[in-house]
Amino acid sequence: MPPNDASKPDTRTAILEAVERVIVRDGARKTTIDAVVIESGFSKGGVLYHFPSKSALLAGLVERSVAQFEADFQLALDASVAAGEPIERHLIDIHCAPDLHKQTVFRSLLAVIAEEPELLAPARDLKRRIEARLMETSKDPVLTRIVILAIDGLMHRDLLDFSPLSETDRDAVCARLNDLTKDL
Amino acid sequence: MPPNDASKPDTRTAILEAVERVIVRDGARKTTIDAVVIESGFSKGGVLYHFPSKSALLAGLVERSVAQFEADFQLALDASVAAGEPIERHLIDIHCAPDLHKQTVFRSLLAVIAEEPELLAPARDLKRRIEARLMETSKDPVLTRIVILAIDGLMHRDLLDFSPLSETDRDAVCARLNDLTKDL
DNA sequence: GTCTATATCAAGATAGAC
DNA sequence: GTCTATCTTGATATAGAC
């Protein structure tokens, strides 16, 4: 039976879920193969059969997280487009009320990712596609870019716990961003 | 003789400079105590006398980098204020033509910092002070915040090599940011 | 495809001489 | 304040049985 057969809640997925639990619970530093082995309930040999190295394990987690984010994004985007709103607004919405769990996962991943930038490839790729779509339809590309950058800034602070904004400030910023994009 | 006596190019500084060279050259993962020992020319015991743990070593580097950044920032800021320009412009200038070496240092540090967020404290602190000063004099605090966020976004991309902007795009963005802040 | 057992290695840290 | 030598731990990865 191939490893990706969807007919059973396959081992790969179970292992990746275990990695996610460990990294969120214990942080990047303590996310070792052994910890994942314990959390997943499989043996070391079993885990290393599916992911031959720690990098492979983390790459798997990044890929999975990105795929999940993209799925959510697409769904919400379609709704947004159907409602005739500028796409920028959708991006703003997502980041002004972010998915806290996924954010924690990404934050924990950051330590690992910073050491192995190649792991970021899938995320970079998704970002490029989203931005291409935004730029394509924008009536003011530079302004759109600034809005995207401001949202990156929000994300940056969230990820690094870097002087995070108060909720009031965040709301004010998001409202203004929406205002700026209302004619795009 | 106390460790911080400025009369000789003291060992602490020499060690921190070695850390900086190692982290820039070899990346966070390879920045081990042993590597620093070799690069600095001191012995392990000597290095660990001044910095009793790896964390202490990295904390030292963060502190030093932040202090240097702040010194540069203050200098340029005073000039900017004397010229009667809005302070925001100064922040924009610094990040639109960033110091590449320092950027590399920070990027490399990021991997380590992500695992130990406490190490970021001095940087967080400096950021808070800079922003307080900006907000204090701003005629449109929300807009100022958005400009700051956009700059954070630029930095974020630089730090993570996350879809970096082309030079043309970056220039266009910076020009527009300057335009947005001209009445602040 | 999953298991046990084990090899290998490098890192952080300590002790004590000089 | 700096050195050498050594200890301890814990992590990645392999080999081979089931």
XYZ file of C-alpha atoms (C1' of nucleotides) in Angstrom:
404
model
C 0.000 0.000 0.000
C 1.505 3.323 -1.013
C 2.254 5.738 1.817
C -0.223 8.313 0.589
C -3.247 6.094 0.265
C -6.092 8.183 1.631
C -8.154 5.131 2.531
C -6.515 4.928 5.948
C -5.526 7.747 8.260
C -2.051 7.151 7.051
C 1.085 7.015 9.122
C 2.760 9.955 7.458
C -0.082 12.211 8.484
C -0.166 10.806 11.984
C 3.539 11.496 12.333
C 3.238 15.038 11.005
C 0.425 15.696 13.443
C 2.680 14.492 16.215
C 5.456 16.833 15.081
C 3.020 19.702 15.137
C 1.894 18.907 18.668
C 5.461 18.612 19.883
C 6.709 21.819 18.275
C 3.779 23.822 19.599
C 4.006 22.325 23.063
C 7.764 22.203 23.582
C 9.292 24.637 21.112
C 11.717 24.176 18.268
C 14.682 23.322 20.417
C 12.983 20.355 22.016
C 11.485 19.083 18.801
C 13.763 16.119 18.384
C 13.176 12.923 16.524
C 12.934 11.116 19.830
C 10.229 13.455 21.076
C 8.262 12.894 17.890
C 8.722 9.164 18.249
C 7.226 9.237 21.735
C 4.406 11.593 20.786
C 3.449 9.637 17.700
C 3.510 6.270 19.405
C 5.536 4.776 16.575
C 9.084 3.553 16.909
C 12.127 5.434 15.791
C 12.655 3.051 12.916
C 9.075 3.512 11.833
C 9.260 7.285 11.861
C 12.574 7.299 10.033
C 11.165 5.011 7.398
C 8.668 7.670 6.382
C 10.923 10.665 6.947
C 14.547 9.672 6.503
C 15.895 12.696 8.378
C 14.855 15.454 10.680
C 14.920 17.935 7.816
C 12.531 15.755 5.891
C 10.236 15.717 8.888
C 10.187 19.490 9.150
C 9.899 19.967 5.422
C 6.846 17.741 5.604
C 5.324 19.899 8.306
C 5.960 23.120 6.411
C 4.419 21.683 3.267
C 1.381 20.488 5.134
C 0.866 23.802 6.947
C 1.210 25.774 3.744
C -1.239 23.522 1.935
C -3.772 23.962 4.727
C -3.345 27.720 4.722
C -3.792 27.845 0.979
C -6.958 25.801 1.116
C -8.475 28.135 3.709
C -7.320 31.145 1.778
C -8.847 29.986 -1.482
C -12.182 29.252 0.103
C -12.441 32.645 1.724
C -11.104 34.347 -1.367
C -13.756 32.875 -3.608
C -16.435 34.132 -1.246
C -14.809 37.534 -1.168
C -14.598 37.797 -4.931
C -18.190 36.648 -5.322
C -19.188 39.501 -3.016
C -17.402 41.946 -5.317
C -14.914 43.173 -2.732
C -11.325 44.120 -3.545
C -9.061 41.150 -2.932
C -6.817 43.201 -0.686
C -9.602 43.332 1.848
C -9.586 39.600 2.073
C -5.881 39.512 2.851
C -6.418 42.123 5.521
C -9.260 40.187 7.101
C -7.232 37.028 7.357
C -4.357 38.713 9.118
C -6.376 40.959 11.353
C -8.095 37.941 12.860
C -5.404 35.356 12.413
C -5.705 31.653 13.131
C -3.930 31.479 16.457
C -3.069 27.835 16.289
C -1.484 28.056 12.872
C 0.338 31.163 13.978
C 1.851 29.258 16.869
C 2.926 26.506 14.527
C 4.597 28.968 12.202
C 6.239 30.790 15.039
C 7.695 27.581 16.353
C 8.789 26.590 12.891
C 10.571 29.885 12.495
C 13.582 28.821 14.522
C 14.075 25.794 12.351
C 13.296 27.591 9.141
C 15.777 30.334 9.819
C 18.470 27.695 9.946
C 17.387 26.010 6.747
C 15.898 28.627 4.434
C 15.177 26.030 1.763
C 12.396 24.735 3.972
C 10.559 27.980 3.316
C 10.268 27.297 -0.392
C 6.617 26.187 -0.368
C 5.594 29.205 1.691
C 7.526 31.578 -0.526
C 5.833 30.036 -3.492
C 2.347 30.468 -2.114
C 3.117 34.065 -1.202
C 4.315 34.769 -4.708
C 1.132 33.388 -6.217
C -1.124 35.336 -3.875
C 0.729 38.558 -4.538
C 0.760 38.054 -8.278
C -2.988 37.778 -8.156
C -3.285 40.960 -6.132
C -0.943 42.971 -8.311
C -2.641 41.792 -11.444
C -5.980 43.340 -10.586
C -4.779 46.363 -8.668
C -5.458 49.855 -9.915
C -2.586 51.190 -7.832
C 0.168 48.586 -7.607
C 2.425 50.608 -5.339
C -0.335 51.143 -2.835
C -1.242 47.474 -2.979
C 2.356 46.633 -2.267
C 2.386 48.921 0.718
C -0.744 47.286 2.068
C 0.846 43.874 1.602
C 3.984 45.083 3.347
C 2.019 46.477 6.259
C 0.355 43.105 6.644
C 3.740 41.422 6.473
C 4.737 43.790 9.233
C 1.803 42.694 11.366
C 2.745 39.093 10.760
C 6.364 39.838 11.536
C 5.450 41.236 14.926
C 3.164 38.351 15.655
C 5.804 35.836 14.739
C 8.562 37.433 16.760
C 6.438 38.803 19.577
C 7.987 42.039 18.452
C 6.146 44.905 20.107
C 2.751 43.470 19.234
C -0.020 46.006 18.721
C -2.825 46.407 21.205
C -6.151 45.169 19.933
C -7.438 48.706 19.557
C -4.418 49.770 17.531
C -4.626 46.682 15.416
C -8.282 47.312 14.680
C -7.587 50.935 13.807
C -4.808 49.915 11.454
C -6.937 47.289 9.777
C -9.800 49.723 9.350
C -7.491 52.241 7.754
C -6.005 49.618 5.487
C -9.468 48.705 4.362
C -10.136 52.347 3.760
C -6.973 52.742 1.695
C -7.946 49.819 -0.489
C -11.572 50.662 -1.008
C -10.909 52.013 -4.501
C -8.678 49.170 -5.605
C 41.768 44.550 35.640
C 37.986 44.662 35.128
C 36.670 42.999 31.946
C 35.381 46.258 30.508
C 38.455 48.371 30.818
C 38.555 50.352 27.600
C 42.285 50.914 27.760
C 42.926 47.643 25.948
C 40.957 46.169 23.072
C 39.333 43.936 25.594
C 38.754 40.244 25.321
C 34.995 40.418 25.574
C 34.845 42.590 22.491
C 37.315 40.415 20.632
C 35.195 37.371 21.394
C 31.969 39.052 20.305
C 33.622 40.091 17.077
C 34.605 36.496 16.531
C 31.028 35.351 17.132
C 29.831 37.857 14.596
C 32.287 36.635 11.983
C 31.353 33.018 12.588
C 27.612 33.550 12.499
C 27.807 35.577 9.295
C 30.195 33.180 7.612
C 28.822 29.828 8.720
C 25.231 30.430 9.761
C 23.446 29.926 13.024
C 23.626 26.166 13.036
C 27.387 26.112 12.864
C 27.836 28.854 15.386
C 29.011 26.671 18.216
C 31.160 27.544 21.161
C 33.966 25.530 19.639
C 33.785 27.448 16.367
C 33.951 30.707 18.276
C 36.877 29.398 20.262
C 38.801 28.633 17.094
C 37.850 31.903 15.405
C 38.745 34.016 18.410
C 42.039 32.300 19.029
C 41.274 31.972 22.732
C 40.727 28.700 24.490
C 37.372 27.284 25.450
C 38.025 27.996 29.088
C 38.933 31.564 28.272
C 35.810 32.165 26.244
C 33.607 30.548 28.855
C 35.155 32.688 31.514
C 33.750 35.791 29.861
C 30.499 34.269 28.665
C 29.493 31.399 30.920
C 27.108 29.853 28.379
C 26.211 29.927 24.753
C 23.115 31.966 25.521
C 25.259 34.553 27.254
C 27.446 34.708 24.183
C 24.509 35.344 21.897
C 22.878 37.766 24.287
C 26.140 39.681 24.212
C 26.081 39.836 20.441
C 22.468 41.003 20.333
C 23.170 43.707 22.854
C 26.205 44.910 20.974
C 24.424 44.958 17.607
C 21.460 46.824 19.016
C 23.704 49.381 20.681
C 25.526 49.975 17.400
C 22.285 50.331 15.494
C 20.965 52.780 18.025
C 24.090 54.912 17.843
C 23.833 55.148 14.058
C 20.146 55.825 14.276
C 20.544 58.653 16.765
C 23.212 60.349 14.723
C 21.200 60.306 11.548
C 18.046 61.235 13.407
C 19.547 64.356 14.884
C 20.599 65.463 11.411
C 17.141 64.702 10.088
C 15.405 66.650 12.831
C 17.766 69.586 12.397
C 16.768 69.665 8.734
C 13.113 69.903 9.769
C 12.003 66.677 8.102
C 9.332 64.396 9.527
C 10.985 61.667 11.582
C 9.180 58.987 9.623
C 11.290 59.888 6.627
C 14.385 59.035 8.543
C 13.094 55.584 9.413
C 12.240 55.029 5.793
C 15.676 56.100 4.619
C 17.433 53.718 6.950
C 15.445 50.731 5.786
C 15.389 51.561 2.135
C 19.155 51.535 2.040
C 19.899 49.118 4.822
C 23.316 48.264 6.186
C 23.897 44.936 4.500
C 26.403 43.639 6.974
C 24.231 44.327 9.988
C 21.316 42.839 8.157
C 23.234 39.642 7.648
C 24.123 39.557 11.310
C 20.501 39.980 12.312
C 19.322 37.402 9.847
C 21.744 34.870 11.208
C 20.836 35.753 14.740
C 17.207 35.218 13.959
C 17.554 31.464 13.925
C 18.983 31.494 17.393
C 16.700 34.171 18.688
C 13.605 32.363 17.560
C 14.449 29.648 20.051
C 15.082 32.038 22.894
C 12.824 35.055 22.517
C 14.214 36.642 25.698
C 17.361 37.400 23.744
C 15.335 39.824 21.663
C 14.601 42.035 24.651
C 17.160 44.770 23.874
C 15.927 45.024 20.287
C 12.309 45.105 21.359
C 13.194 47.837 23.761
C 14.917 49.993 21.195
C 12.012 49.536 18.823
C 9.570 50.627 21.483
C 11.540 53.795 22.163
C 11.833 54.680 18.495
C 8.143 54.145 17.916
C 7.135 56.101 20.975
C 9.057 59.035 19.621
C 7.371 58.723 16.227
C 3.870 58.396 17.617
C 4.383 61.289 19.953
C 4.933 63.819 17.192
C 2.665 62.332 14.558
C -0.334 64.238 13.278
C -1.903 61.003 12.079
C -0.930 58.159 14.401
C -2.711 55.451 12.465
C -0.964 56.397 9.258
C 2.362 56.539 11.057
C 1.700 53.068 12.369
C 0.977 51.801 8.898
C 4.205 53.276 7.621
C 6.091 51.625 10.455
C 4.373 48.336 9.693
C 5.232 48.568 6.011
C 8.852 49.073 6.972
C 8.627 46.110 9.321
C 7.314 44.198 6.333
C 10.327 45.193 4.262
C 12.594 44.095 7.071
C 10.676 40.868 7.469
C 11.244 39.986 3.847
C 14.875 40.901 4.042
C 15.384 38.825 7.131
C 13.640 35.740 5.815
C 14.539 36.119 2.151
C 10.816 36.087 1.754
C 9.940 37.206 -1.769
C 12.289 40.185 -1.613
C 11.261 43.167 -3.704
C 13.109 44.162 -6.830
C 15.112 47.320 -6.463
C 12.681 49.242 -8.626
C 9.718 48.114 -6.578
C 11.509 48.907 -3.362
C 12.336 52.389 -4.577
C 8.767 52.960 -5.684
C 7.469 51.834 -2.313
C 9.905 54.020 -0.415
C 9.040 57.022 -2.551
C 5.365 56.510 -1.895
C 5.970 56.078 1.814
C 7.824 59.352 1.839
C 4.931 60.896 -0.009
C 2.420 59.542 2.495
C 4.382 61.001 5.377
C 5.121 64.398 3.940
C 2.386 66.038 6.008
C 3.298 64.316 9.245
C 6.244 -1.219 7.198
C 7.465 -1.322 11.773
C 10.426 -2.759 15.558
C 14.851 -3.033 18.836
C 19.323 -2.138 19.563
C 23.234 0.301 18.973
C 26.903 3.160 16.677
C 28.567 7.699 16.243
C 29.265 12.137 17.154
C 29.220 16.796 18.470
C 27.780 20.107 21.704
C 27.626 22.452 26.085
C 29.705 22.668 30.285
C 33.077 21.656 34.413
C 37.462 21.057 37.095
C 41.532 22.314 38.253
C 46.460 23.621 36.806
C 49.127 27.695 35.751
C 42.280 35.613 33.294
C 43.562 31.984 30.453
C 44.789 27.219 29.598
C 44.162 21.800 28.976
C 41.669 17.923 29.754
C 37.601 15.628 30.525
C 32.658 14.604 31.501
C 27.807 14.227 30.191
C 24.189 14.459 27.490
C 21.298 14.012 23.930
C 20.675 13.872 19.044
C 20.987 11.792 14.256
C 21.295 7.870 11.930
C 22.173 2.705 10.746
C 21.681 -2.401 10.849
C 19.152 -6.007 10.882
C 15.234 -8.854 13.071
C 10.279 -9.563 12.607
